[in-house]
Short mmCIF file of C-alpha atoms and ligand atoms in Angstrom, two decimals:
data_model
loop_
_atom_site.label_atom_id
_atom_site.label_comp_id
_atom_site.label_asym_id
_atom_site.label_seq_id
_atom_site.Cartn_x
_atom_site.Cartn_y
_atom_site.Cartn_z
CA ILE M 1354 -0.19 -0.21 -0.17
CA ILE M 1355 2.94 2.62 1.03
CA LYS M 1356 4.78 1.78 -2.46
CA VAL M 1357 1.46 2.50 -4.25
CA PHE M 1358 0.85 5.62 -2.60
CA SER M 1359 4.29 6.67 -3.12
CA LEU M 1360 3.79 6.23 -7.29
CA VAL M 1361 0.51 7.45 -6.97
CA GLY M 1362 1.73 10.46 -4.73
CA PHE M 1363 5.09 10.67 -7.21
CA ILE M 1364 2.77 10.48 -10.12
CA LEU M 1365 0.68 13.25 -8.93
CA LEU M 1366 3.39 15.58 -7.57
CA LEU M 1367 4.91 15.38 -11.39
CA LEU M 1368 2.02 15.45 -12.98
CA PHE M 1369 1.66 18.76 -10.84
CA TYR M 1370 4.60 19.98 -11.73
CA LEU M 1371 4.24 19.59 -15.85
CA THR M 1372 1.09 21.32 -15.49
CA ALA M 1373 2.36 24.25 -13.38
CA ASN M 1374 5.34 24.45 -15.68
CA TRP M 1375 3.59 24.51 -18.79
CA ILE M 1376 0.72 27.01 -17.29
CA GLY M 1377 3.64 28.82 -16.38
CA ARG M 1378 5.35 29.07 -19.41
CA ARG M 1379 2.11 29.98 -21.36
CA ILE M 1380 2.30 33.09 -18.98
CA THR M 1381 5.79 34.19 -19.19
CA LYS M 1382 6.20 33.37 -22.83
CA PRO M 1383 4.72 36.58 -24.26
CA ILE M 1384 5.99 38.71 -21.74
CA VAL M 1385 9.92 37.24 -22.66
CA LEU M 1386 8.96 37.81 -26.13
CA LEU M 1387 7.73 41.48 -25.19
CA GLN M 1388 10.90 42.40 -23.36
CA ARG M 1389 12.98 40.93 -26.37
CA GLY M 1390 11.41 42.52 -28.93
CA ALA M 1391 11.41 46.29 -26.92
CA LYS M 1392 15.48 45.36 -26.67
CA ILE M 1393 15.59 45.18 -30.69
CA ILE M 1394 13.53 47.93 -31.38
CA GLU M 1395 15.61 49.99 -29.11
CA LYS M 1396 18.61 49.23 -31.23
CA GLY M 1397 16.97 50.59 -34.28
CA LYS M 1398 15.25 48.04 -35.85
CA LEU M 1399 11.71 48.78 -36.41
CA THR M 1400 10.78 46.16 -38.86
CA HIS M 1401 10.83 43.66 -36.05
CA LYS M 1402 7.42 42.22 -34.78
CA VAL M 1403 6.55 40.74 -31.36
CA GLY M 1404 3.77 38.82 -33.01
CA THR M 1405 1.97 37.27 -29.93
CA LYS M 1406 -1.41 35.80 -30.87
CA SER M 1407 -2.59 35.30 -27.38
CA LYS M 1408 -5.67 36.59 -26.32
CA ASP M 1409 -5.00 38.01 -22.75
CA GLU M 1410 -3.95 41.52 -21.57
CA ILE M 1411 -0.48 40.60 -22.84
CA GLY M 1412 -1.51 39.57 -26.36
CA VAL M 1413 -3.46 42.72 -25.99
CA LEU M 1414 -0.21 44.79 -25.17
CA SER M 1415 2.16 43.27 -27.70
CA ARG M 1416 -0.10 43.95 -30.58
CA ALA M 1417 -0.46 47.56 -29.22
CA PHE M 1418 3.28 47.61 -29.27
CA ASP M 1419 3.27 46.05 -33.09
CA ASN M 1420 0.99 48.58 -33.67
CA MET M 1421 3.33 51.58 -32.33
CA THR M 1422 6.42 50.17 -33.83
CA LYS M 1423 4.74 50.14 -37.40
CA LYS M 1424 3.94 53.91 -36.72
CA LEU M 1425 7.27 54.63 -35.29
CA ARG M 1426 8.83 53.42 -39.19
CA VAL M 1427 6.29 55.14 -41.27
CA LEU M 1428 7.05 58.12 -39.37
CA TYR M 1429 10.89 57.33 -39.07
CA LEU M 1430 11.08 57.16 -42.57
CA GLY M 1431 9.10 60.40 -43.49
CA LEU M 1432 11.44 61.96 -41.60
CA GLU M 1433 14.70 60.60 -43.24
CA LYS M 1434 13.06 61.78 -46.43
CA LYS M 1435 12.68 65.30 -44.99
CA VAL M 1436 16.25 65.37 -43.77
CA ARG M 1437 17.80 64.29 -47.03
CA GLU M 1438 15.78 66.73 -48.62
CA ARG M 1439 16.81 69.65 -46.12
CA THR M 1440 20.56 68.34 -46.82
CA LYS M 1441 20.05 68.32 -50.23
CA ASP M 1442 19.26 72.23 -49.94
CA LEU M 1443 22.03 72.72 -47.28
CA GLU M 1444 24.37 71.49 -49.73
CA LYS M 1445 23.01 73.90 -52.43
CA PHE M 1446 23.39 76.92 -50.45
CA LYS M 1447 26.72 75.89 -49.36
CA LEU M 1448 27.79 75.43 -52.59
CA ALA M 1449 26.44 78.83 -53.87
CA VAL M 1450 28.19 80.77 -50.75
CA GLN M 1451 31.52 78.72 -51.12
CA ASN M 1452 31.77 79.73 -54.73
CA ALA M 1453 30.15 83.42 -54.84
CA SER M 1454 32.18 86.05 -56.18
CA ASP M 1455 32.43 88.44 -53.25
CA LEU M 1456 34.26 87.60 -50.27
CA VAL M 1457 31.30 85.83 -47.62
CA VAL M 1458 32.44 85.57 -44.16
CA ILE M 1459 30.65 84.41 -40.72
CA THR M 1460 32.14 85.49 -37.56
CA ASP M 1461 31.05 84.79 -33.82
CA PRO M 1462 29.83 87.88 -31.84
CA LYS M 1463 33.30 88.85 -31.11
CA GLY M 1464 33.90 89.13 -34.67
CA LYS M 1465 36.07 86.09 -34.77
CA ILE M 1466 35.81 84.43 -38.47
CA LEU M 1467 34.31 81.04 -38.44
CA TYR M 1468 33.73 80.83 -41.74
CA ILE M 1469 35.01 82.28 -45.31
CA ASN M 1470 34.23 81.25 -49.03
CA LYS M 1471 36.55 81.32 -52.13
CA ALA M 1472 36.39 84.33 -53.39
CA GLY M 1473 37.77 85.53 -49.48
CA GLU M 1474 40.50 83.28 -49.70
CA LYS M 1475 41.05 85.00 -53.75
CA ILE M 1476 40.71 88.41 -52.63
CA THR M 1477 42.51 88.44 -49.22
CA GLY M 1478 45.36 86.15 -50.49
CA PHE M 1479 44.70 83.87 -47.16
CA VAL M 1480 43.68 80.03 -46.93
CA ALA M 1481 40.77 79.50 -44.76
CA ALA M 1482 42.68 77.74 -42.18
CA GLU M 1483 45.21 81.03 -41.37
CA LEU M 1484 41.79 83.04 -40.95
CA LEU M 1485 40.11 81.11 -38.30
CA GLY M 1486 39.94 82.70 -35.04
CA LYS M 1487 40.98 86.11 -36.79
CA LYS M 1488 39.19 89.28 -36.48
CA ALA M 1489 37.70 89.82 -39.82
CA TRP M 1490 38.85 92.73 -41.13
CA SER M 1491 40.79 93.85 -38.48
CA LYS M 1492 44.62 94.37 -38.54
CA GLU M 1493 45.18 90.69 -38.12
CA SER M 1494 43.46 89.98 -40.92
CA TRP M 1495 43.28 91.86 -44.17
CA GLY M 1496 41.83 95.54 -42.56
CA MET M 1497 44.01 98.47 -42.16
CA MET M 1498 41.22 101.27 -41.72
CA ASN M 1499 41.75 103.58 -38.71
CA GLU M 1500 40.43 103.28 -34.87
CA LYS M 1501 37.05 105.67 -35.42
CA PHE M 1502 36.41 103.40 -38.84
CA TYR M 1503 36.39 100.15 -36.24
CA LYS M 1504 34.57 101.79 -33.34
CA LYS M 1505 31.43 102.70 -35.57
CA LEU M 1506 31.66 99.59 -37.38
CA TRP M 1507 31.24 98.03 -33.77
CA LYS M 1508 28.61 100.75 -32.70
CA THR M 1509 26.33 99.74 -35.73
CA LEU M 1510 26.45 96.22 -35.12
CA THR M 1511 26.57 95.51 -31.57
CA ILE M 1512 24.89 98.66 -29.93
CA ASN M 1513 22.33 99.53 -32.96
CA LYS M 1514 22.24 96.03 -34.41
CA LYS M 1515 21.76 97.28 -37.71
CA THR M 1516 23.98 96.50 -41.04
CA PHE M 1517 27.02 98.12 -41.09
CA SER M 1518 27.84 99.26 -45.03
CA SER M 1519 30.51 101.04 -46.30
CA LYS M 1520 32.08 101.85 -50.34
CA SER M 1521 35.28 103.33 -49.57
CA VAL M 1522 37.24 100.75 -47.32
CA LYS M 1523 41.28 100.13 -47.38
CA ASN M 1524 42.23 96.75 -46.63
CA LYS M 1525 45.66 94.89 -47.48
CA THR M 1526 45.75 91.04 -49.21
CA LYS M 1527 48.20 88.88 -47.45
CA ASN M 1528 51.40 90.36 -49.75
CA ASN M 1529 50.55 93.68 -48.54
CA LYS M 1530 49.21 94.95 -51.93
CA GLU M 1531 46.18 97.67 -51.05
CA TYR M 1532 42.59 97.34 -52.48
CA ASP M 1533 39.70 99.26 -52.18
CA ALA M 1534 36.38 97.23 -51.10
CA GLU M 1535 32.94 97.59 -50.73
CA ILE M 1536 31.59 95.83 -47.53
CA LYS M 1537 28.07 95.10 -45.67
CA ILE M 1538 27.89 93.62 -42.19
CA SER M 1539 24.57 92.32 -40.90
CA PRO M 1540 24.02 90.67 -37.25
CA ILE M 1541 22.21 87.96 -37.26
CA LEU M 1542 19.87 87.79 -33.91
CA ASP M 1543 17.78 85.60 -32.32
CA LYS M 1544 15.52 88.19 -30.61
CA LYS M 1545 17.94 90.44 -29.45
CA LYS M 1546 21.04 88.12 -29.26
CA VAL M 1547 23.74 88.60 -31.59
CA LEU M 1548 24.29 84.96 -32.67
CA PHE M 1549 26.74 85.81 -35.52
CA PHE M 1550 27.48 88.40 -38.32
CA VAL M 1551 27.55 87.41 -41.62
CA GLY M 1552 29.81 89.98 -43.84
CA ILE M 1553 30.34 90.31 -47.50
CA GLU M 1554 32.79 92.30 -49.31
CA ARG M 1555 33.06 93.06 -53.06
CA ASP M 1556 36.55 94.01 -54.44
CA ILE M 1557 36.15 97.62 -55.91
CA THR M 1558 39.41 98.37 -56.96
CA LYS M 1559 38.81 98.09 -60.64
CA GLU M 1560 36.23 100.02 -60.66
CA ARG M 1561 37.70 103.09 -58.34
CA GLU M 1562 40.52 103.12 -61.16
CA ILE M 1563 38.33 103.43 -64.01
CA ASP M 1564 36.25 106.41 -62.02
CA ARG M 1565 39.58 107.63 -61.17
CA ALA M 1566 40.60 107.79 -65.07
CA LYS M 1567 36.86 109.22 -66.28
CA SER M 1568 36.86 111.96 -62.98
CA ASP M 1569 40.56 112.72 -64.56
CA PHE M 1570 39.39 112.65 -67.99
CA VAL M 1571 36.45 115.27 -67.03
CA SER M 1572 38.63 117.55 -65.50
CA LEU M 1573 41.06 117.61 -68.62
CA ALA M 1574 39.21 118.33 -70.64
CA SER M 1575 36.91 120.53 -69.04
CA HIS M 1576 40.70 122.74 -68.34
CA GLN M 1577 41.18 122.61 -71.82
CA LEU M 1578 37.22 123.88 -72.71
CA SER M 1579 37.54 126.51 -70.31
CA THR M 1580 40.18 128.69 -72.10
CA PRO M 1581 39.21 129.00 -75.46
CA LEU M 1582 35.31 129.63 -74.07
CA SER M 1583 36.99 132.11 -72.05
CA THR M 1584 38.34 133.90 -75.02
CA VAL M 1585 34.96 133.59 -76.55
CA LYS M 1586 33.36 135.48 -73.43
CA TRP M 1587 36.33 138.00 -73.45
CA TYR M 1588 35.53 138.73 -76.97
CA ALA M 1589 31.60 138.92 -76.64
CA GLU M 1590 32.08 141.52 -73.43
CA PHE M 1591 34.62 143.41 -75.66
CA LEU M 1592 32.06 143.51 -78.97
CA ASN M 1593 29.45 144.15 -76.52
CA LYS M 1594 31.08 146.98 -75.03
CA LYS M 1595 32.75 148.65 -78.21
CA ALA M 1596 30.84 148.07 -81.18
CA ARG M 1597 27.14 147.02 -79.95
CA ARG M 1598 25.69 150.57 -81.16
CA LYS M 1599 26.79 150.00 -84.95
CA LEU M 1600 24.64 146.66 -84.85
CA ASN M 1601 21.08 146.14 -86.01
CA GLU M 1602 18.57 144.61 -83.89
CA LYS M 1603 19.09 141.09 -85.29
CA GLU M 1604 22.86 141.10 -84.77
CA LYS M 1605 22.73 142.74 -81.54
CA LYS M 1606 20.01 139.42 -80.70
CA TYR M 1607 22.66 137.34 -81.92
CA LEU M 1608 25.35 138.83 -79.94
CA ASP M 1609 23.11 138.45 -76.68
CA GLU M 1610 22.43 134.79 -77.70
CA LEU M 1611 26.33 134.01 -78.19
CA TYR M 1612 27.14 135.75 -74.83
CA LYS M 1613 24.50 133.78 -72.79
CA SER M 1614 25.47 130.32 -74.75
CA ASN M 1615 28.83 130.53 -73.76
CA GLU M 1616 27.95 131.50 -70.00
CA ARG M 1617 25.89 128.26 -69.90
CA MET M 1618 28.70 126.37 -70.84
CA LEU M 1619 31.67 127.89 -69.14
CA ALA M 1620 29.04 127.59 -65.94
CA LEU M 1621 28.81 123.68 -67.01
CA ILE M 1622 32.20 123.26 -67.14
CA ASP M 1623 32.41 125.04 -63.86
CA ASP M 1624 30.31 122.06 -62.02
CA PHE M 1625 32.13 119.07 -64.45
CA LEU M 1626 35.47 120.61 -62.48
CA ASN M 1627 34.05 120.67 -59.15
CA VAL M 1628 32.22 117.22 -59.74
CA SER M 1629 35.69 115.65 -60.47
CA LYS M 1630 37.24 117.30 -57.63
CA ILE M 1631 34.58 116.08 -55.42
CA GLU M 1632 35.12 112.67 -56.73
CA MET M 1633 38.78 112.84 -56.83
CA GLY M 1634 38.89 114.22 -53.10
CA THR M 1635 40.61 117.13 -54.41
CA PHE M 1636 38.12 119.75 -52.68
CA TYR M 1637 40.57 121.77 -50.59
CA MET M 1638 39.52 124.48 -48.12
CA LYS M 1639 40.57 127.48 -47.22
CA PRO M 1640 38.78 128.57 -43.88
CA LYS M 1641 38.80 132.21 -42.63
CA PRO M 1642 36.25 134.04 -40.50
CA THR M 1643 32.80 134.43 -42.82
CA ASP M 1644 29.76 136.74 -42.31
CA ILE M 1645 26.63 134.13 -43.57
CA ASN M 1646 24.97 137.25 -43.88
CA LYS M 1647 27.25 138.80 -46.34
CA VAL M 1648 28.17 136.28 -48.03
CA MET M 1649 24.03 135.82 -48.86
CA ARG M 1650 23.55 139.18 -49.67
CA ASN M 1651 26.54 138.77 -52.33
CA THR M 1652 25.54 135.99 -53.90
CA LEU M 1653 21.87 136.56 -54.42
CA LYS M 1654 23.51 140.11 -56.50
CA GLU M 1655 24.44 137.90 -59.35
CA PHE M 1656 21.25 136.95 -59.77
CA LEU M 1657 19.34 140.49 -59.72
CA PRO M 1658 19.24 140.34 -63.57
CA GLN M 1659 17.19 136.96 -63.65
CA ILE M 1660 15.40 137.99 -60.80
CA ALA M 1661 14.50 141.43 -62.31
CA LYS M 1662 13.51 139.54 -65.70
CA LYS M 1663 11.16 137.23 -63.94
CA LYS M 1664 9.40 140.14 -61.73
CA LEU M 1665 9.99 138.15 -58.49
CA LYS M 1666 9.47 139.12 -54.95
CA ILE M 1667 12.10 138.59 -52.96
CA LYS M 1668 11.82 138.66 -49.10
CA LYS M 1669 15.08 138.43 -46.99
CA THR M 1670 15.04 137.67 -43.12
CA PHE M 1671 18.57 138.41 -42.00
CA TYR M 1672 19.81 137.37 -38.59
CA LYS M 1673 19.93 140.76 -36.73
CA LYS M 1674 23.88 140.49 -36.30
CA SER M 1675 26.44 139.06 -38.35
CA ILE M 1676 26.55 135.31 -37.99
CA SER M 1677 30.44 134.53 -38.54
CA LEU M 1678 31.96 131.13 -38.90
CA ASN M 1679 35.16 130.08 -39.57
CA ILE M 1680 34.77 128.73 -43.20
CA ASP M 1681 35.77 128.95 -46.73
CA PRO M 1682 33.80 131.89 -48.11
CA LYS M 1683 33.77 130.18 -52.10
CA LEU M 1684 32.57 126.98 -51.00
CA LEU M 1685 29.51 128.52 -49.19
CA SER M 1686 29.11 131.11 -51.93
CA MET M 1687 28.56 128.05 -54.00
CA VAL M 1688 26.21 126.26 -51.82
CA PHE M 1689 24.02 129.69 -51.57
CA SER M 1690 24.43 130.24 -55.69
CA ASN M 1691 23.38 126.30 -56.70
CA LEU M 1692 20.32 126.90 -54.53
CA LEU M 1693 19.36 130.32 -55.29
CA SER M 1694 19.54 129.47 -58.91
CA ASN M 1695 17.20 126.78 -58.39
CA ALA M 1696 14.90 128.74 -56.57
CA VAL M 1697 14.88 131.18 -59.38
CA LYS M 1698 15.06 128.84 -61.78
CA TYR M 1699 12.22 126.86 -60.85
CA SER M 1700 9.89 129.88 -60.03
CA ASN M 1701 7.18 130.79 -62.11
CA LYS M 1702 6.89 134.54 -63.27
CA GLU M 1703 6.50 136.75 -60.32
CA GLY M 1704 6.82 133.89 -58.07
CA LYS M 1705 7.90 134.89 -54.48
CA ILE M 1706 11.13 133.93 -52.56
CA GLU M 1707 11.73 134.02 -49.00
CA ILE M 1708 15.41 133.79 -47.87
CA GLU M 1709 16.50 133.57 -44.15
CA THR M 1710 19.63 133.20 -42.19
CA GLU M 1711 18.91 132.48 -38.16
CA ARG M 1712 21.37 131.52 -35.33
CA GLN M 1713 20.01 128.97 -32.93
CA GLY M 1714 22.73 128.56 -29.98
CA SER M 1715 25.86 126.70 -31.40
CA LYS M 1716 23.96 126.10 -35.67
CA ALA M 1717 23.15 128.78 -38.14
CA LEU M 1718 20.47 127.94 -40.01
CA ILE M 1719 20.25 128.95 -43.74
CA SER M 1720 16.53 128.29 -46.07
CA ILE M 1721 15.75 129.45 -49.11
CA ALA M 1722 12.12 129.03 -50.18
CA ASP M 1723 10.50 129.40 -53.36
CA SER M 1724 6.48 129.02 -54.83
CA GLY M 1725 7.63 127.28 -57.82
CA CYS M 1726 7.06 123.94 -59.08
CA GLY M 1727 8.18 121.86 -56.54
CA ILE M 1728 9.65 118.27 -56.11
CA PRO M 1729 7.56 115.45 -56.88
CA LYS M 1730 6.95 113.46 -53.58
CA ASP M 1731 8.19 109.94 -55.05
CA GLU M 1732 11.23 111.46 -56.66
CA GLN M 1733 12.34 113.32 -53.70
CA SER M 1734 14.94 110.82 -52.44
CA LYS M 1735 16.77 110.67 -55.82
CA ILE M 1736 17.57 114.80 -55.72
CA PHE M 1737 21.00 115.08 -54.21
CA THR M 1738 22.00 112.22 -56.53
CA ARG M 1739 24.35 113.25 -59.13
CA LEU M 1740 23.17 114.00 -62.70
CA PHE M 1741 19.26 113.62 -61.25
CA ARG M 1742 16.54 115.82 -62.38
CA ALA M 1743 12.66 115.18 -61.36
CA GLN M 1744 10.03 114.57 -64.37
CA ASN M 1745 8.40 117.83 -63.75
CA VAL M 1746 11.35 119.77 -64.73
CA TYR M 1747 12.02 118.14 -68.08
CA LYS M 1748 9.97 119.70 -70.55
CA GLN M 1749 9.43 122.85 -68.85
CA TYR M 1750 12.98 124.10 -67.60
CA PRO M 1751 15.22 121.90 -70.04
CA ALA M 1752 18.31 123.84 -68.76
CA GLY M 1753 20.19 122.29 -66.14
CA THR M 1754 22.34 119.31 -65.25
CA GLY M 1755 21.16 117.94 -62.22
CA LEU M 1756 25.00 118.86 -60.85
CA GLY M 1757 23.85 121.70 -58.42
CA LEU M 1758 22.58 119.93 -55.50
CA TYR M 1759 25.15 117.39 -55.53
CA ILE M 1760 27.84 119.75 -55.52
CA ALA M 1761 25.79 121.81 -52.93
CA LYS M 1762 25.42 118.35 -50.60
CA ASN M 1763 29.10 117.42 -50.67
CA ILE M 1764 30.73 120.94 -50.02
CA VAL M 1765 27.95 121.04 -46.65
CA ASP M 1766 29.29 117.44 -45.88
CA LYS M 1767 32.83 118.46 -46.12
CA LEU M 1768 31.97 121.84 -43.87
CA GLY M 1769 30.45 119.43 -41.47
CA GLY M 1770 26.65 120.65 -41.83
CA LYS M 1771 22.97 119.25 -42.94
CA ILE M 1772 21.32 120.00 -46.18
CA TRP M 1773 17.75 119.16 -46.54
CA PHE M 1774 14.60 120.05 -48.08
CA GLU M 1775 10.63 120.23 -47.91
CA SER M 1776 8.03 120.57 -51.40
CA ASP M 1777 4.88 119.91 -52.10
CA GLU M 1778 4.83 119.62 -55.93
CA GLY M 1779 3.07 122.65 -57.52
CA LYS M 1780 3.61 124.74 -54.30
CA GLY M 1781 7.26 124.84 -54.11
CA ALA M 1782 10.16 123.68 -52.23
CA THR M 1783 12.07 124.91 -48.99
CA PHE M 1784 15.90 123.91 -49.04
CA PHE M 1785 17.37 124.30 -45.68
CA VAL M 1786 21.28 124.23 -44.78
CA GLU M 1787 22.27 124.09 -41.23
CA LEU M 1788 26.08 124.92 -40.15
CA LEU M 1789 28.02 124.43 -36.78
CA ILE M 1790 29.30 127.92 -35.59
CA LYS M 1791 32.40 126.89 -33.71
CA ASN M 1792 33.83 124.90 -37.09
CA LYS M 1793 36.91 123.36 -36.51
CA LYS M 1794 37.40 122.59 -40.28
P1 ADP A 2696 19.57 121.44 -61.91
O1 ADP A 2696 18.56 122.47 -61.91
O2 ADP A 2696 20.98 122.01 -63.15
O3 ADP A 2696 18.95 120.52 -62.95
P2 ADP A 2696 20.53 120.47 -59.48
O4 ADP A 2696 21.05 119.40 -58.86
O5 ADP A 2696 20.17 121.88 -59.15
O6 ADP A 2696 20.44 120.23 -61.06
O7 ADP A 2696 18.62 119.97 -58.96
C1 ADP A 2696 18.65 119.02 -58.89
C2 ADP A 2696 16.88 118.73 -59.58
O8 ADP A 2696 16.38 118.75 -58.53
C3 ADP A 2696 16.59 119.65 -60.25
O9 ADP A 2696 16.51 119.32 -61.56
C4 ADP A 2696 14.53 119.95 -60.03
O10 ADP A 2696 14.28 118.48 -60.52
C5 ADP A 2696 14.96 119.66 -58.53
N1 ADP A 2696 14.99 121.22 -57.78
C6 ADP A 2696 16.44 121.53 -57.40
N2 ADP A 2696 15.68 122.89 -56.97
C7 ADP A 2696 14.43 122.92 -56.90
C8 ADP A 2696 13.27 123.86 -56.47
N3 ADP A 2696 14.02 124.86 -56.28
N4 ADP A 2696 12.57 123.60 -57.19
C9 ADP A 2696 12.29 122.58 -57.95
N5 ADP A 2696 12.46 121.69 -58.05
C10 ADP A 2696 13.82 121.77 -57.70
#
C-alpha cells in the first residue's frame, strides 16, 4: 500500500509540476517575447514584430506594441526623407556661398572668423585655415582702416544691431597689396541676442580706377575747354562794349545769344570741374572768419538780373547780427549760389522767394523758399544724387545738369553741416542748410 501510495503520490506530484510549468510558460513566454522585442526595437530595428497571438492582456499589449512600432517606422521613414531633402538644400546653399564671386565671411559675436568662402581666400590671399579664429577686417586679418572706422562699425553692429555698410574701405592682402572694397556686415539676431555676423565684401579697385580715369578725363577736358570759352566770353564782352551801337537789332540779338550760350557752357564746365574735384577728393578748403549774411547778400546780387526779368519778389529775413563762421567763403557762396539759382529757375513769373538766416545756439540755419514747381514726392529721395533731374522740370526748364545739388550736398557734408528740403509739387520748395558755428575745419 505504501509503495502504491508513493508511486501515485510521485506521479501526481510530477503531473502537478508539469502542469504548473506549462501554465507558467504560457503566461511568461509573451512577456519574454515582448521584453526581447523591446530590446531589438531599441537598437533601431523598427521592422521587428513581437507577434504574440494570445488573447489575454499580454497579447493585447504586444499587438499595441507592434502597431506602435509600425507607426514609428512610417514616421521615421518620412523624417529620413525630409532630412535628406533639407541636407540637399543646405548643400546647395553651401555650394552657392562657397563659390560666390564676392567674399563671404561668418564670424562669432566677437567678430572672430568661423567661415570664409573661396572668393575670400582669393581676394585676401590667405587660406581659410589661416584666418579661422582671427578678427575679420582687423589688422590681424586683411583690414587697414583707422580706429574711428572700427569704433563706428562695432557700434552699428553691436549697439544699434543694424547692418553696417561702407563703399570706401581700404584693405590689404596677405602680401600687403592694398585694395579698395565695398563691405556690408549684418548681425544675425535671435530676439535681441547676436548669434553671429555675416559679412560680404567686393573688391572695387578696378571700378575705382575707372572712376578715377573718368574724373581725370572730365577734369582735363574741362580745363582745356575753359580756355577757348573764356576767350569767346572776352571777345563777346568786347564786342558788346565797343561795337554794340553799330549792330542792327538782329545782330544784337545774336550777340546776346552768343554771350548767354557761352556763359551756360562756362557754368557747365565749372560744375564738371567741381564734380571731378569732389570725386577725386581734391576739394580743398581755405577756412577764414566769414559772415553768412554777407556771403548771402553778395551771392544774391549775381541773380538780380534774372530776378528782375522774372519779376520775382524777394523777402529777406536776415539775423540781426552777423553770424560769423570759420569757413571757406567761396565754397559757402557756391552752396548758396546753387540753391538761389534753383529757386529762381524753378519759380513761375512773379513768384516769391524768401531767404532767411538765423542763429540757433551753436548752429546757423539758412533757408531759401520758393513758390515754384516743387519736387514730386516719389522723386524726393534722389534729388541730391549726381545728374538727377525730376520729371516735372524736364519739359518746362530744359536747361539744367542735375549737378548743382550734388555739389552743394558734398560741400555741406565737407563743412560738417546738413542740407535738406521740404516740398509739395506745384506749391514750391524750401531748402535748408545747417552749419556749426564753432567749426573746427
Ligand atoms: P539742375 O537744376 O541743374 O537740374 P540741381 O542739382 O541743382 O540741377 O537740381 C536737381 C533737380 O532738383 C532739378 O533738376 C529739379 O528737378 C530739382 N530741384 C532743385 N531745386 C528745386 C526747386 N527749388 N524747385 C523745384 N525743383 C527743384
